[in-house]
Each structure stands twice: as structure tokens, then as C-alpha cells.
Short mmCIF file of C-alpha atoms in Angstrom, two decimals:
data_model
loop_
_atom_site.label_atom_id
_atom_site.label_comp_id
_atom_site.label_asym_id
_atom_site.label_seq_id
_atom_site.Cartn_x
_atom_site.Cartn_y
_atom_site.Cartn_z
CA MET A 20 -5.84 2.51 -10.59
CA ALA A 21 -2.86 5.04 -10.35
CA GLY A 22 -1.05 3.62 -7.43
CA VAL A 23 2.17 4.43 -5.73
CA SER A 24 5.64 4.11 -7.23
CA GLY A 25 3.84 2.88 -10.51
CA MET A 26 2.06 0.27 -9.13
CA ALA A 27 -1.21 0.26 -11.54
CA THR A 28 -2.87 -2.58 -10.30
CA PRO A 29 -5.04 -3.11 -6.97
CA LEU A 30 -3.75 -5.78 -4.36
CA ARG A 31 -6.05 -8.18 -4.64
CA VAL A 32 -6.22 -8.41 -8.38
CA ARG A 33 -3.50 -11.25 -9.10
CA PRO A 34 -2.50 -13.06 -11.92
CA ARG A 35 -4.14 -16.21 -12.68
CA GLU A 36 -0.99 -18.21 -12.55
CA ASP A 37 -0.15 -16.08 -8.99
CA ALA A 38 -3.40 -17.66 -8.04
CA ALA A 39 -2.56 -21.34 -9.04
CA LEU A 40 0.79 -20.78 -7.78
CA SER A 41 -0.38 -19.68 -4.14
CA VAL A 42 -2.40 -23.42 -4.09
CA ARG A 43 0.56 -25.18 -5.10
CA LEU A 44 2.69 -22.97 -2.18
CA ALA A 45 0.23 -24.22 0.35
CA ARG A 46 0.56 -27.92 -0.44
CA SER A 47 3.97 -27.46 -0.30
CA ALA A 48 4.11 -25.81 3.14
CA THR A 49 1.64 -28.68 4.70
CA VAL A 50 4.72 -31.34 3.53
CA ARG A 51 6.64 -30.74 6.88
CA GLU A 52 8.37 -33.92 8.15
CA HIS A 53 10.05 -35.27 4.93
CA GLY A 54 10.61 -34.03 1.19
CA ALA A 55 11.17 -36.26 -1.44
CA HIS A 56 14.99 -36.49 -0.97
CA LEU A 57 15.68 -35.59 2.47
CA ARG A 58 13.81 -35.89 6.19
CA THR A 59 13.66 -32.58 8.06
CA SER A 60 15.26 -34.41 10.91
CA GLU A 61 18.00 -34.90 8.81
CA VAL A 62 19.13 -31.87 7.79
CA HIS A 63 20.75 -30.96 10.53
CA ASP A 64 23.13 -34.33 10.47
CA TRP A 65 23.52 -32.95 6.40
CA LEU A 66 24.69 -29.68 7.10
CA ALA A 67 27.52 -31.09 10.26
CA ARG A 68 28.74 -33.13 6.90
CA ARG A 69 29.24 -30.59 4.80
CA ARG A 70 30.44 -28.08 7.00
CA ALA A 71 33.21 -31.21 7.97
CA ALA A 72 33.78 -31.62 4.19
CA HIS A 73 35.53 -28.00 4.02
CA HIS A 74 37.88 -26.43 6.08
CA PHE A 75 36.49 -22.83 6.81
CA ALA A 76 38.17 -20.07 9.43
CA VAL A 77 37.49 -16.48 10.41
CA GLU A 78 40.36 -14.52 11.56
CA ARG A 79 39.78 -10.78 12.67
CA VAL A 80 42.67 -8.64 11.28
CA PRO A 81 43.28 -4.87 11.43
CA LEU A 82 41.42 -2.98 8.54
CA ASP A 83 45.13 -1.84 7.78
CA ALA A 84 46.15 -5.05 7.74
CA LEU A 85 43.27 -6.25 4.95
CA GLU A 86 44.51 -8.16 1.65
CA GLU A 87 43.22 -6.20 -1.44
CA TRP A 88 41.95 -3.37 0.24
CA ALA A 89 42.85 0.12 0.91
CA THR A 90 41.97 3.12 2.68
CA ASP A 91 42.31 6.39 0.53
CA PRO A 92 44.27 8.93 2.03
CA VAL A 93 42.03 11.98 1.21
CA THR A 94 38.16 10.65 2.30
CA GLY A 95 39.51 7.76 4.17
CA ASN A 96 36.93 5.75 2.36
CA VAL A 97 37.79 1.38 2.69
CA THR A 98 37.44 0.29 -0.74
CA HIS A 99 38.51 -2.85 -2.57
CA ARG A 100 41.13 -2.61 -5.32
CA SER A 101 39.38 -3.58 -7.95
CA GLY A 102 37.02 -1.10 -7.57
CA ARG A 103 34.67 -3.43 -7.31
CA PHE A 104 32.50 -5.24 -4.45
CA PHE A 105 31.55 -2.37 -2.16
CA SER A 106 33.29 0.02 -0.09
CA VAL A 107 32.81 1.46 4.06
CA GLU A 108 31.97 5.27 3.48
CA GLY A 109 30.04 7.93 5.33
CA LEU A 110 26.50 9.06 5.92
CA HIS A 111 24.85 12.08 6.89
CA VAL A 112 21.16 11.58 7.80
CA THR A 113 18.25 14.11 8.79
CA VAL A 114 14.63 13.13 9.63
CA SER A 115 11.51 14.84 10.59
CA GLU A 116 10.92 13.32 13.38
CA GLY A 117 11.73 10.89 16.18
CA PRO A 118 14.14 11.61 19.09
CA VAL A 119 17.23 11.85 16.79
CA ARG A 120 17.03 14.19 13.89
CA GLU A 121 20.46 13.86 12.58
CA TRP A 122 23.14 11.57 12.65
CA TRP A 123 26.46 10.36 10.68
CA GLN A 124 27.57 6.94 10.42
CA PRO A 125 29.69 4.78 8.01
CA VAL A 126 27.62 2.82 5.57
CA ILE A 127 28.46 0.26 2.73
CA HIS A 128 27.83 1.46 -0.72
CA GLN A 129 27.38 -1.46 -3.42
CA PRO A 130 25.92 -0.42 -6.13
CA GLU A 131 25.76 -3.63 -7.89
CA VAL A 132 22.27 -5.73 -8.03
CA GLY A 133 23.12 -8.87 -6.37
CA ILE A 134 21.25 -12.37 -7.36
CA LEU A 135 19.88 -13.89 -4.84
CA ALA A 136 17.47 -17.07 -6.64
CA LEU A 137 16.06 -20.49 -5.84
CA LEU A 138 15.37 -23.36 -8.10
CA ALA A 139 12.09 -24.86 -7.43
CA GLN A 140 10.65 -28.12 -9.14
CA GLU A 141 7.85 -30.39 -8.29
CA PHE A 142 8.29 -33.84 -6.80
CA ASP A 143 5.48 -36.32 -6.65
CA GLY A 144 3.46 -33.48 -6.92
CA VAL A 145 4.95 -31.18 -4.39
CA LEU A 146 6.89 -28.28 -4.84
CA HIS A 147 10.49 -28.26 -3.67
CA PHE A 148 13.31 -25.88 -3.24
CA LEU A 149 16.90 -26.11 -3.98
CA LEU A 150 18.98 -25.00 -1.24
CA GLN A 151 22.62 -24.30 -0.79
CA ALA A 152 24.49 -25.26 3.06
CA LYS A 153 27.15 -22.10 2.39
CA MET A 154 29.56 -20.44 4.56
CA GLU A 155 29.42 -16.84 5.18
CA PRO A 156 31.66 -15.67 7.33
CA GLY A 157 29.73 -13.66 9.68
CA ASN A 158 27.49 -16.52 9.70
CA PRO A 159 26.74 -17.99 13.26
CA GLY A 160 27.57 -21.54 12.93
CA THR A 161 29.17 -20.70 9.67
CA VAL A 162 26.90 -22.59 7.54
CA GLN A 163 23.73 -21.64 7.11
CA LEU A 164 20.73 -22.71 4.43
CA SER A 165 21.11 -20.70 1.33
CA PRO A 166 19.53 -19.73 -1.67
CA THR A 167 20.49 -22.00 -4.46
CA VAL A 168 22.27 -18.98 -6.40
CA GLN A 169 23.47 -16.13 -4.00
CA ALA A 170 26.12 -13.51 -5.64
CA THR A 171 26.55 -10.06 -6.21
CA ARG A 172 27.80 -8.65 -9.78
CA SER A 173 31.17 -8.96 -8.62
CA ASN A 174 31.21 -12.37 -7.90
CA TYR A 175 29.35 -14.05 -10.93
CA THR A 176 31.05 -12.05 -13.50
CA GLY A 177 34.61 -12.92 -11.94
CA VAL A 178 36.02 -10.25 -10.60
CA HIS A 179 37.39 -12.51 -8.20
CA ARG A 180 39.05 -14.98 -10.43
CA GLY A 181 37.61 -17.92 -8.66
CA ARG A 182 35.25 -20.49 -9.55
CA PRO A 183 31.66 -20.12 -11.68
CA VAL A 184 28.75 -19.79 -8.91
CA GLN A 185 27.11 -23.48 -9.52
CA TYR A 186 23.29 -23.19 -11.23
CA LEU A 187 24.23 -19.41 -12.72
CA ASP A 188 23.14 -20.09 -16.13
CA GLU A 189 19.85 -21.77 -14.93
CA ILE A 190 18.90 -18.83 -13.24
CA VAL A 191 19.89 -15.94 -16.00
CA THR A 192 18.54 -18.06 -19.20
CA ALA A 193 15.26 -18.72 -17.17
CA GLN A 194 12.28 -18.45 -19.77
CA PRO A 195 9.64 -16.12 -18.67
CA GLY A 196 7.09 -18.73 -17.63
CA SER A 197 9.53 -20.53 -15.47
CA LEU A 198 9.75 -17.13 -13.39
CA LEU A 199 7.62 -17.52 -9.79
CA VAL A 200 9.11 -14.83 -8.44
CA ASP A 201 11.51 -11.38 -9.71
CA VAL A 202 11.19 -8.59 -7.91
CA LEU A 203 14.18 -5.81 -6.86
CA GLN A 204 14.03 -5.58 -2.87
CA SER A 205 16.48 -3.64 -0.67
CA GLU A 206 18.47 -4.65 2.00
CA HIS A 207 19.15 -3.04 5.58
CA GLY A 208 18.46 0.32 5.22
CA SER A 209 20.68 0.75 8.60
CA TRP A 210 23.75 -0.18 7.06
CA PHE A 211 23.36 -0.32 2.89
CA TYR A 212 23.12 2.75 0.90
CA ARG A 213 20.43 1.81 -1.52
CA LYS A 214 21.57 -1.77 -1.60
CA VAL A 215 19.16 -3.93 -3.80
CA ASN A 216 18.94 -7.58 -4.97
CA ARG A 217 17.17 -9.15 -7.49
CA ASN A 218 14.91 -11.72 -5.60
CA LEU A 219 14.39 -15.01 -7.94
CA VAL A 220 12.94 -18.18 -8.18
CA VAL A 221 12.72 -19.85 -11.47
CA GLU A 222 11.04 -23.17 -11.93
CA THR A 223 12.77 -25.84 -13.82
CA THR A 224 11.05 -29.42 -15.24
CA GLY A 225 14.21 -31.06 -16.92
CA PRO A 226 16.77 -32.92 -14.50
CA VAL A 227 18.88 -31.07 -11.99
CA ALA A 228 22.67 -32.32 -10.89
CA VAL A 229 22.58 -32.13 -7.51
CA GLY A 230 25.50 -30.95 -5.87
CA ASP A 231 26.82 -32.32 -2.68
CA ASP A 232 26.52 -28.72 -0.85
CA PHE A 233 22.66 -28.44 -2.28
CA CYS A 234 19.11 -30.49 -1.36
CA TRP A 235 15.59 -29.88 -2.06
CA LEU A 236 13.14 -28.94 0.88
CA THR A 237 9.62 -28.66 0.80
CA LEU A 238 8.58 -25.17 1.88
CA GLY A 239 6.75 -27.13 4.66
CA GLN A 240 9.84 -28.12 5.69
CA LEU A 241 11.55 -24.68 5.57
CA GLY A 242 9.07 -23.60 7.63
CA ALA A 243 9.59 -26.09 10.66
CA LEU A 244 13.47 -25.05 10.12
CA LEU A 245 12.67 -21.49 10.59
CA ARG A 246 11.57 -22.44 14.19
CA GLU A 247 14.73 -22.83 14.32
CA ASP A 248 17.63 -20.48 15.76
CA ASN A 249 20.27 -19.57 12.89
CA LEU A 250 19.28 -22.37 10.28
CA VAL A 251 17.81 -20.66 7.22
CA ASN A 252 19.88 -17.12 6.22
CA MET A 253 18.63 -13.98 5.27
CA ASP A 254 18.70 -14.05 1.69
CA THR A 255 16.50 -17.62 1.73
CA ARG A 256 13.96 -15.60 3.71
CA THR A 257 13.90 -12.63 1.74
CA ILE A 258 12.92 -14.87 -1.27
CA LEU A 259 10.23 -16.59 0.71
CA GLY A 260 8.73 -13.40 2.30
CA CYS A 261 7.97 -12.73 -1.55
CA LEU A 262 6.41 -15.93 -2.43
CA PRO A 263 2.70 -14.79 -3.10
CA THR A 264 0.06 -16.59 -0.80
CA ALA A 265 -3.51 -16.69 -0.76
CA PRO A 266 -5.41 -14.80 1.34
CA LEU A 267 -7.05 -16.23 4.45
CA GLY A 268 -10.73 -14.52 3.52
CA GLY A 269 -12.61 -11.65 4.91
CA THR A 270 -12.42 -8.28 4.71
CA ALA A 271 -9.24 -5.97 5.57
CA LEU A 272 -9.49 -3.19 7.78
CA LEU A 273 -8.06 -0.94 5.05
CA ARG A 274 -8.69 -1.26 0.82
CA ASP A 275 -5.99 -1.68 -0.88
CA THR A 276 -6.45 2.00 -2.12
CA GLU A 277 -6.38 3.10 1.56
CA LEU A 278 -3.45 1.29 1.87
CA LEU A 279 -1.63 2.35 -0.91
CA SER A 280 -2.69 5.87 0.08
CA TRP A 281 -1.90 5.71 3.48
CA ILE A 282 2.18 4.80 2.25
CA ALA A 283 1.95 7.33 -0.41
CA GLY A 284 1.23 10.09 2.78
CA GLU A 285 3.70 8.62 4.71
CA ARG A 286 6.08 8.76 1.96
CA ALA A 287 5.43 12.22 1.69
CA ARG A 288 4.84 13.06 5.42
CA GLN A 289 8.13 12.20 6.69
CA ASP A 290 11.11 14.50 5.49
CA VAL A 291 14.59 12.41 5.06
CA ARG A 292 17.17 13.85 3.73
CA VAL A 293 20.68 11.58 2.95
CA SER A 294 24.08 12.08 1.56
CA LEU A 295 27.29 10.19 1.58
CA VAL A 296 29.98 11.93 2.62
CA PRO A 297 33.75 10.88 3.26
CA LEU A 298 34.13 8.14 6.11
CA ARG A 299 36.83 10.97 8.30
CA ASP A 300 33.90 12.79 8.22
CA ALA A 301 31.48 10.76 10.23
CA ARG A 302 30.85 12.94 13.43
CA GLY A 303 31.01 10.59 16.53
CA TRP A 304 32.64 7.62 14.99
CA ARG A 305 37.08 7.36 15.11
CA ARG A 306 39.23 5.55 12.70
CA GLY A 307 41.77 3.24 14.90
CA GLU A 308 44.06 0.82 12.94
CA ARG A 309 42.23 -2.26 13.79
CA VAL A 310 38.29 -0.92 13.93
CA VAL A 311 36.08 1.95 13.20
CA GLU A 312 33.75 3.00 16.00
CA ARG A 313 31.85 5.44 17.97
CA PRO A 314 34.09 6.34 21.23
CA ASP A 315 31.04 5.40 23.70
CA GLY A 316 31.03 1.74 21.37
CA ARG A 317 27.42 2.01 20.86
CA TYR A 318 25.54 0.74 17.75
CA PHE A 319 28.24 -0.84 15.59
CA ARG A 320 31.78 -1.51 14.52
CA VAL A 321 33.38 -1.82 11.20
CA VAL A 322 35.80 -4.72 11.50
CA GLY A 323 38.43 -6.56 9.44
CA VAL A 324 38.28 -10.45 8.68
CA LYS A 325 40.63 -12.85 6.90
CA VAL A 326 38.57 -15.83 5.50
CA GLU A 327 39.42 -19.63 4.34
CA ALA A 328 36.23 -21.71 2.57
CA GLY A 329 36.83 -24.27 0.89
CA SER A 330 33.54 -24.66 -0.71
CA ARG A 331 33.19 -21.35 -1.88
CA GLU A 332 34.15 -19.76 -5.35
CA ILE A 333 37.21 -18.25 -4.19
CA GLY A 334 38.75 -20.31 -1.31
CA ARG A 335 41.09 -17.18 0.50
CA TRP A 336 39.91 -13.63 0.70
CA SER A 337 39.60 -11.07 3.61
CA GLN A 338 37.26 -8.07 3.76
CA PRO A 339 35.30 -5.35 5.94
CA LEU A 340 32.59 -6.42 8.25
CA ILE A 341 29.99 -4.14 10.30
CA GLU A 342 29.56 -5.84 13.87
CA PRO A 343 26.41 -4.54 15.76
CA VAL A 344 26.79 -4.03 19.12
CA GLY A 345 23.98 -6.30 20.79
CA MET A 346 20.82 -8.72 19.74
CA GLY A 347 18.06 -6.61 17.82
CA VAL A 348 14.59 -7.65 18.10
CA ALA A 349 12.15 -7.41 14.96
CA ALA A 350 8.20 -7.97 16.04
CA PHE A 351 5.19 -8.03 14.29
CA LEU A 352 1.96 -7.60 17.01
CA VAL A 353 -1.17 -9.10 15.56
CA ARG A 354 -4.22 -8.61 16.51
CA ASP A 355 -7.94 -10.21 14.76
CA ILE A 356 -10.27 -7.53 13.20
CA ASP A 357 -13.53 -8.55 11.98
CA GLY A 358 -12.06 -12.37 12.48
CA VAL A 359 -9.10 -11.24 9.67
CA PRO A 360 -5.88 -11.53 11.39
CA HIS A 361 -4.17 -7.96 11.04
CA VAL A 362 -0.32 -7.43 11.77
CA LEU A 363 0.74 -3.80 13.07
CA ALA A 364 3.56 -2.55 10.03
CA HIS A 365 5.56 0.57 10.73
CA ALA A 366 6.41 3.34 7.99
CA ARG A 367 9.91 3.19 8.86
CA ALA A 368 12.28 6.15 7.39
CA GLU A 369 16.15 4.65 7.22
CA GLY A 370 19.33 6.48 5.88
CA GLY A 371 19.84 3.55 3.26
CA PHE A 372 16.44 3.49 1.69
CA LEU A 373 16.03 4.52 -2.02
CA ASP A 374 12.38 5.48 -1.20
CA THR A 375 12.22 6.92 1.79
CA VAL A 376 10.30 4.32 3.62
CA GLU A 377 9.21 1.19 4.12
CA LEU A 378 7.05 -1.50 5.68
CA GLY A 379 8.78 -2.84 8.77
CA PRO A 380 7.78 -4.49 11.79
CA THR A 381 5.80 -3.16 14.59
CA VAL A 382 9.20 -3.08 16.50
CA GLN A 383 12.45 -3.03 14.94
CA CYS A 384 15.54 -1.90 17.23
CA VAL A 385 18.29 -3.18 19.17
CA PRO A 386 17.24 -2.87 23.08
CA ASP A 387 20.66 -2.14 24.59
CA SER A 388 21.37 0.91 22.73
CA THR A 389 18.02 2.46 24.16
CA ALA A 390 19.14 1.09 27.78
CA GLY A 391 18.75 4.37 29.95
CA ALA A 392 16.88 6.64 27.49
CA PRO A 393 13.72 8.28 28.53
CA PRO A 394 10.51 6.52 28.03
CA ALA A 395 9.69 9.00 24.81
CA ALA A 396 13.38 7.48 23.55
CA ARG A 397 12.23 4.11 23.36
CA PRO A 398 10.32 2.85 20.61
CA LEU A 399 6.86 2.08 20.46
CA PHE A 400 5.75 -1.21 21.55
CA LEU A 401 8.93 -2.49 22.69
CA THR A 402 7.82 -3.17 26.09
CA GLU A 403 4.30 -4.96 24.36
CA VAL A 404 6.90 -7.29 22.82
CA LEU A 405 9.48 -8.17 25.33
CA ASP A 406 6.74 -8.42 28.44
CA ALA A 407 4.56 -10.35 26.58
CA PRO A 408 3.28 -13.91 28.17
CA PRO A 409 4.44 -16.94 26.36
CA SER A 410 0.49 -17.56 25.58
CA GLN A 411 0.52 -14.28 23.42
CA VAL A 412 4.07 -15.62 21.57
CA LEU A 413 2.95 -17.04 18.46
CA TYR A 414 6.57 -17.42 16.66
CA ASP A 415 9.95 -16.80 18.42
CA ALA A 416 13.45 -17.55 16.93
CA VAL A 417 16.92 -16.00 16.38
CA HIS A 418 18.20 -15.57 12.68
CA SER A 419 21.05 -14.03 11.46
CA GLU A 420 20.83 -10.93 9.18
CA GLU A 421 23.65 -11.03 5.81
CA GLY A 422 27.04 -13.27 6.80
CA GLY A 423 28.58 -11.97 3.90
CA ARG A 424 28.86 -7.79 5.14
CA PHE A 425 27.79 -8.54 8.68
CA LEU A 426 29.30 -10.15 11.73
CA GLY A 427 27.57 -12.14 13.94
CA ALA A 428 24.30 -10.04 13.35
CA GLU A 429 21.18 -11.58 14.93
CA ASN A 430 17.69 -10.62 15.58
CA ARG A 431 15.33 -12.05 18.01
CA TYR A 432 12.38 -12.65 15.63
CA ALA A 433 8.72 -12.61 17.17
CA ILE A 434 5.20 -12.38 16.05
CA VAL A 435 2.98 -11.79 19.14
CA ARG A 436 -0.83 -11.27 20.00
CA ALA A 437 -1.58 -7.79 20.54
CA GLY A 438 -2.82 -7.13 24.37
CA ASP A 439 -5.37 -4.91 25.64
CA ALA A 440 -2.62 -2.02 26.32
CA VAL A 441 -1.96 -1.72 22.21
CA PRO A 442 -4.77 0.48 20.56
CA ALA A 443 -6.80 -0.35 18.03
CA ASP A 444 -6.39 3.12 16.77
CA PRO A 445 -2.77 3.31 15.92
CA PRO A 446 -0.50 6.26 16.35
CA PRO A 447 0.94 7.97 13.20
CA GLY A 448 3.33 5.71 11.27
CA TYR A 449 1.65 2.58 12.12
CA CYS A 450 -1.27 0.88 10.25
CA TRP A 451 -2.93 -2.48 10.62
CA VAL A 452 -2.95 -4.39 7.08
CA THR A 453 -3.14 -8.21 6.34
CA PRO A 454 -0.26 -10.55 6.23
CA ALA A 455 -2.08 -11.09 2.50
CA GLN A 456 -1.55 -7.82 1.72
CA LEU A 457 1.90 -7.00 2.88
CA ASN A 458 2.47 -10.43 0.46
CA ALA A 459 0.84 -8.64 -2.13
CA LEU A 460 2.81 -5.63 -1.91
CA THR A 461 6.35 -7.61 -1.80
CA ARG A 462 5.82 -8.44 -5.69
CA HIS A 463 6.75 -5.02 -6.17
CA ALA A 464 10.12 -3.43 -5.00
CA HIS A 465 10.77 -1.07 -2.05
CA TYR A 466 7.33 -1.22 0.18
CA VAL A 467 8.48 -3.94 2.51
CA ASN A 468 11.90 -4.18 4.24
CA VAL A 469 13.68 -7.09 4.82
CA GLN A 470 13.24 -7.83 8.57
CA ALA A 471 9.51 -7.78 7.96
CA ARG A 472 10.03 -10.09 4.80
CA THR A 473 11.88 -12.75 7.06
CA LEU A 474 8.40 -12.49 9.21
CA LEU A 475 6.36 -12.76 6.03
CA ALA A 476 8.67 -15.87 5.35
CA VAL A 477 7.65 -17.10 8.76
CA LEU A 478 3.87 -16.78 7.91
CA ASN A 479 4.44 -18.16 4.27
CA ALA A 480 5.79 -21.12 5.26
CA GLY A 481 2.90 -22.08 7.80
CA CYS A 482 5.02 -21.52 11.31
CA VAL A 483 1.78 -20.12 12.48
CA PRO A 484 -1.39 -21.49 11.87
CA GLY A 485 -4.59 -19.76 11.07
CA MET A 486 -2.05 -16.43 9.65
#
């Protein structure tokens, strides 16, 4: 079958090893109270000990006071003196539909491909994953459960002149037979320009020396922890969202070829034009000594921080961060169709996407930014999510986004059973798909956005029984 963007096989045709892996993952997801090395109830105390073991400090400073960073006098772009890491530039976007058809904004331009990787190993016949207690300057609570390896190319090639990244050799030298997941995925298309990370899970059978800031956890333990706010970081969640899972059975509303055709049609239908521009030319934004922001204070601002972190490869640095205004909402509406659970996916066009649109949650927005807007300008289905009675809310937790680039960026993630007001025949841009179909799409790049992958991680880890 000729698919979209080079996808050459039907979604339901899985390699034999994927089918076997899905069984192993399902078993790991049932082990929730304790793993081979740590009880789930002990994780909070372990994280507290790791926080206490190192000195962490984050101080706001003016953008003009950032060490090793400079503002270009011509473009206004904020760049690192090495020319590496990332820059803050301007973005001009025009779209063919929606309440706002053209805008300018600051954006993070980070052309390097980062590595997000989990080491996996079986203990007593149960698959475990090696998690890291990692500090990021933008994290609520500072330290969260991160992947075994979470590093930009500049970091792991030593541009910062710091300590080497632990376990990097085990990841980059992995043999093909040990790769359980290996796929390029996008990050936040609203704040990054075409940012891509390589998401990996590498299984090892040999002895692994576990550092003080690392621990082995089962998928079920991670599922239990995903029920809590701000414990499992975004980079861990995106990897977990790419794990292959077995479908529950039954028939999807759309055949896989029909789903791929629908995605292709959405990419062809939506006209999205994007260009990088000098930051000083980003209309509607102003640069002060301390921040880049809108005069009306909406959406987000670019701020500076000075960081001290005893557990990181380098103990002291400064950098810009994007600080959003208000908490976001990212939610799937779910409905059984002919006895099979389906989620309502939205083909979202975001300025930073490489391929026009990716499938996102039913609702993905910051409600405060739409306050006072006429009903036609409010996101579809937001009311159905926010006003859902507790009996229809299957999952609800607050998780922060990438703490290495965003300051205090939080979303309320929810999975909500659709009520009678949600149409069985959705409006343009929306489609009922099974979680298994979305999960199969994550085996390929640029189909499922990072917010939807968090919700898939929740499902993959068994947080919502029967889905």
C-alpha cells in the first residue's frame, strides 16, 4: 500500500517482534505496586532524597544579563555565543482557516536532533525501564522522572565542556536487535520551529551499573505515577507514547487506508505558510531589557534564567526560556463505537510543524487566552471537556512540558467520555480513531503531536482500564 509521507505498510500489519513486545509491555503495565528494585510508594521519598543530594537554584535575570548569550544588533535574535544549542527568533505564520489567519511570534529554533532514550531490561520476567531523577530549570518541583538519556546534540558532543552524558554509549552503540523503539518525533509546534527528537527504547541484557540518580521502574509503576501531577516529565511521556501496544479487538470506524487518506486530505486541505523572520520584526511583540512579550501580556513571554544544578553535566549556566501565560488543557474525548473505544483526534496545524498538520488531542488550548472571545472563536469541544461531570472523566492530571526550554509550562491532561452533545459525525478536521491506530502512527515520524503522545502514554501505561 502506498501511504502518506512514505508510510509503506498498513497500520495493522505489525512486525512479529512488535506483537511479542506488546505482550511483554502489557505484562509490565500490570505490575503497578512494586518493581524489582523499588516500591511505587517509595518513589516520592527517593525523589526527595535526590533533590536533597544536590544543590539546585533557578534565578530570573534580564535577557541582557545572560552569560554566553547575545542579542544580534541587526536581527534582534537571541543566540548562544558558540553558535550551538538554540536561538530565539521570529516566526511569521499564515493559515487558511481558524479565527486568526496570520500572526507573528518568537520561536525557539533548535535544528539539532536531540536524543530521548530509555534503557530497558527484564527482571523476574518483567520489563523495567531506567528512569533518571533529572533537574530542569523550568520544571515545577525542579526534579522529575526523566528518560535514561535526555540530551541535545550540543550536550552530548560536549559543547558545554561539562561531564559526559551517562549511559550515552549504551544508547548510541545499540545493536538493531536491541531497539524496541526508534523514531523521530516533533516537539511543541507552537513554540519550536521544526524541532525533532529521536525517541528510543534500547533493551539490554547485561549488567548495568545504576547511578544514584537512576532507578528501574515497570510500565505499571509509571502508569501509577502518571496519575499524579508533575512527576513524569515530558520526555519520558513522549517515549512511552511510542511503545507498541496490542489492539483490544473489534473493528475501527475507519480502515487504516481510510485513516491515512483522511490525514493526507487534511494536509492537502490546510494551507499553512511559515517563515523565520528577525525577532525584531515579530509584529505585536516588544523587547525590553528583561523580557520579550506582548503589550497585552497574552500567550507567553521570553525570559532569562541563571541556573545552578549540582547533578547536571555542567553545574552552572544561563539561558532564555519561554514562559506561558496560563495553564493549558489537552484532552481526548472518547466514545465506544460498535463496542470499540475511539478517541476524537484533531488534525492540528501549528507553525512549527515540519509537515503542516499532526494529529493532536480533541482539545488543546489555553482557556485563559480565549476568555471573553465570541463563541465562534473558542476552541471546539472545550466546554464539553471543562464542564464534564466527574463520572465522565476517566483521567485527569497536570503535567509540565519541556523544562529545559519552558518555564512552568503546565497542561491539564484529561480523557473524558463524550456526552450526547458530541456528534458522532465530527466537524472537518476531526476524526474518530482507535488508540491502537494512533499508537501505530507513532511508529512513524510527524503523525501524532507531543500532547497526544502524552495521552497515549497514559493509555499505554494502563491508567484507563478498558482502553
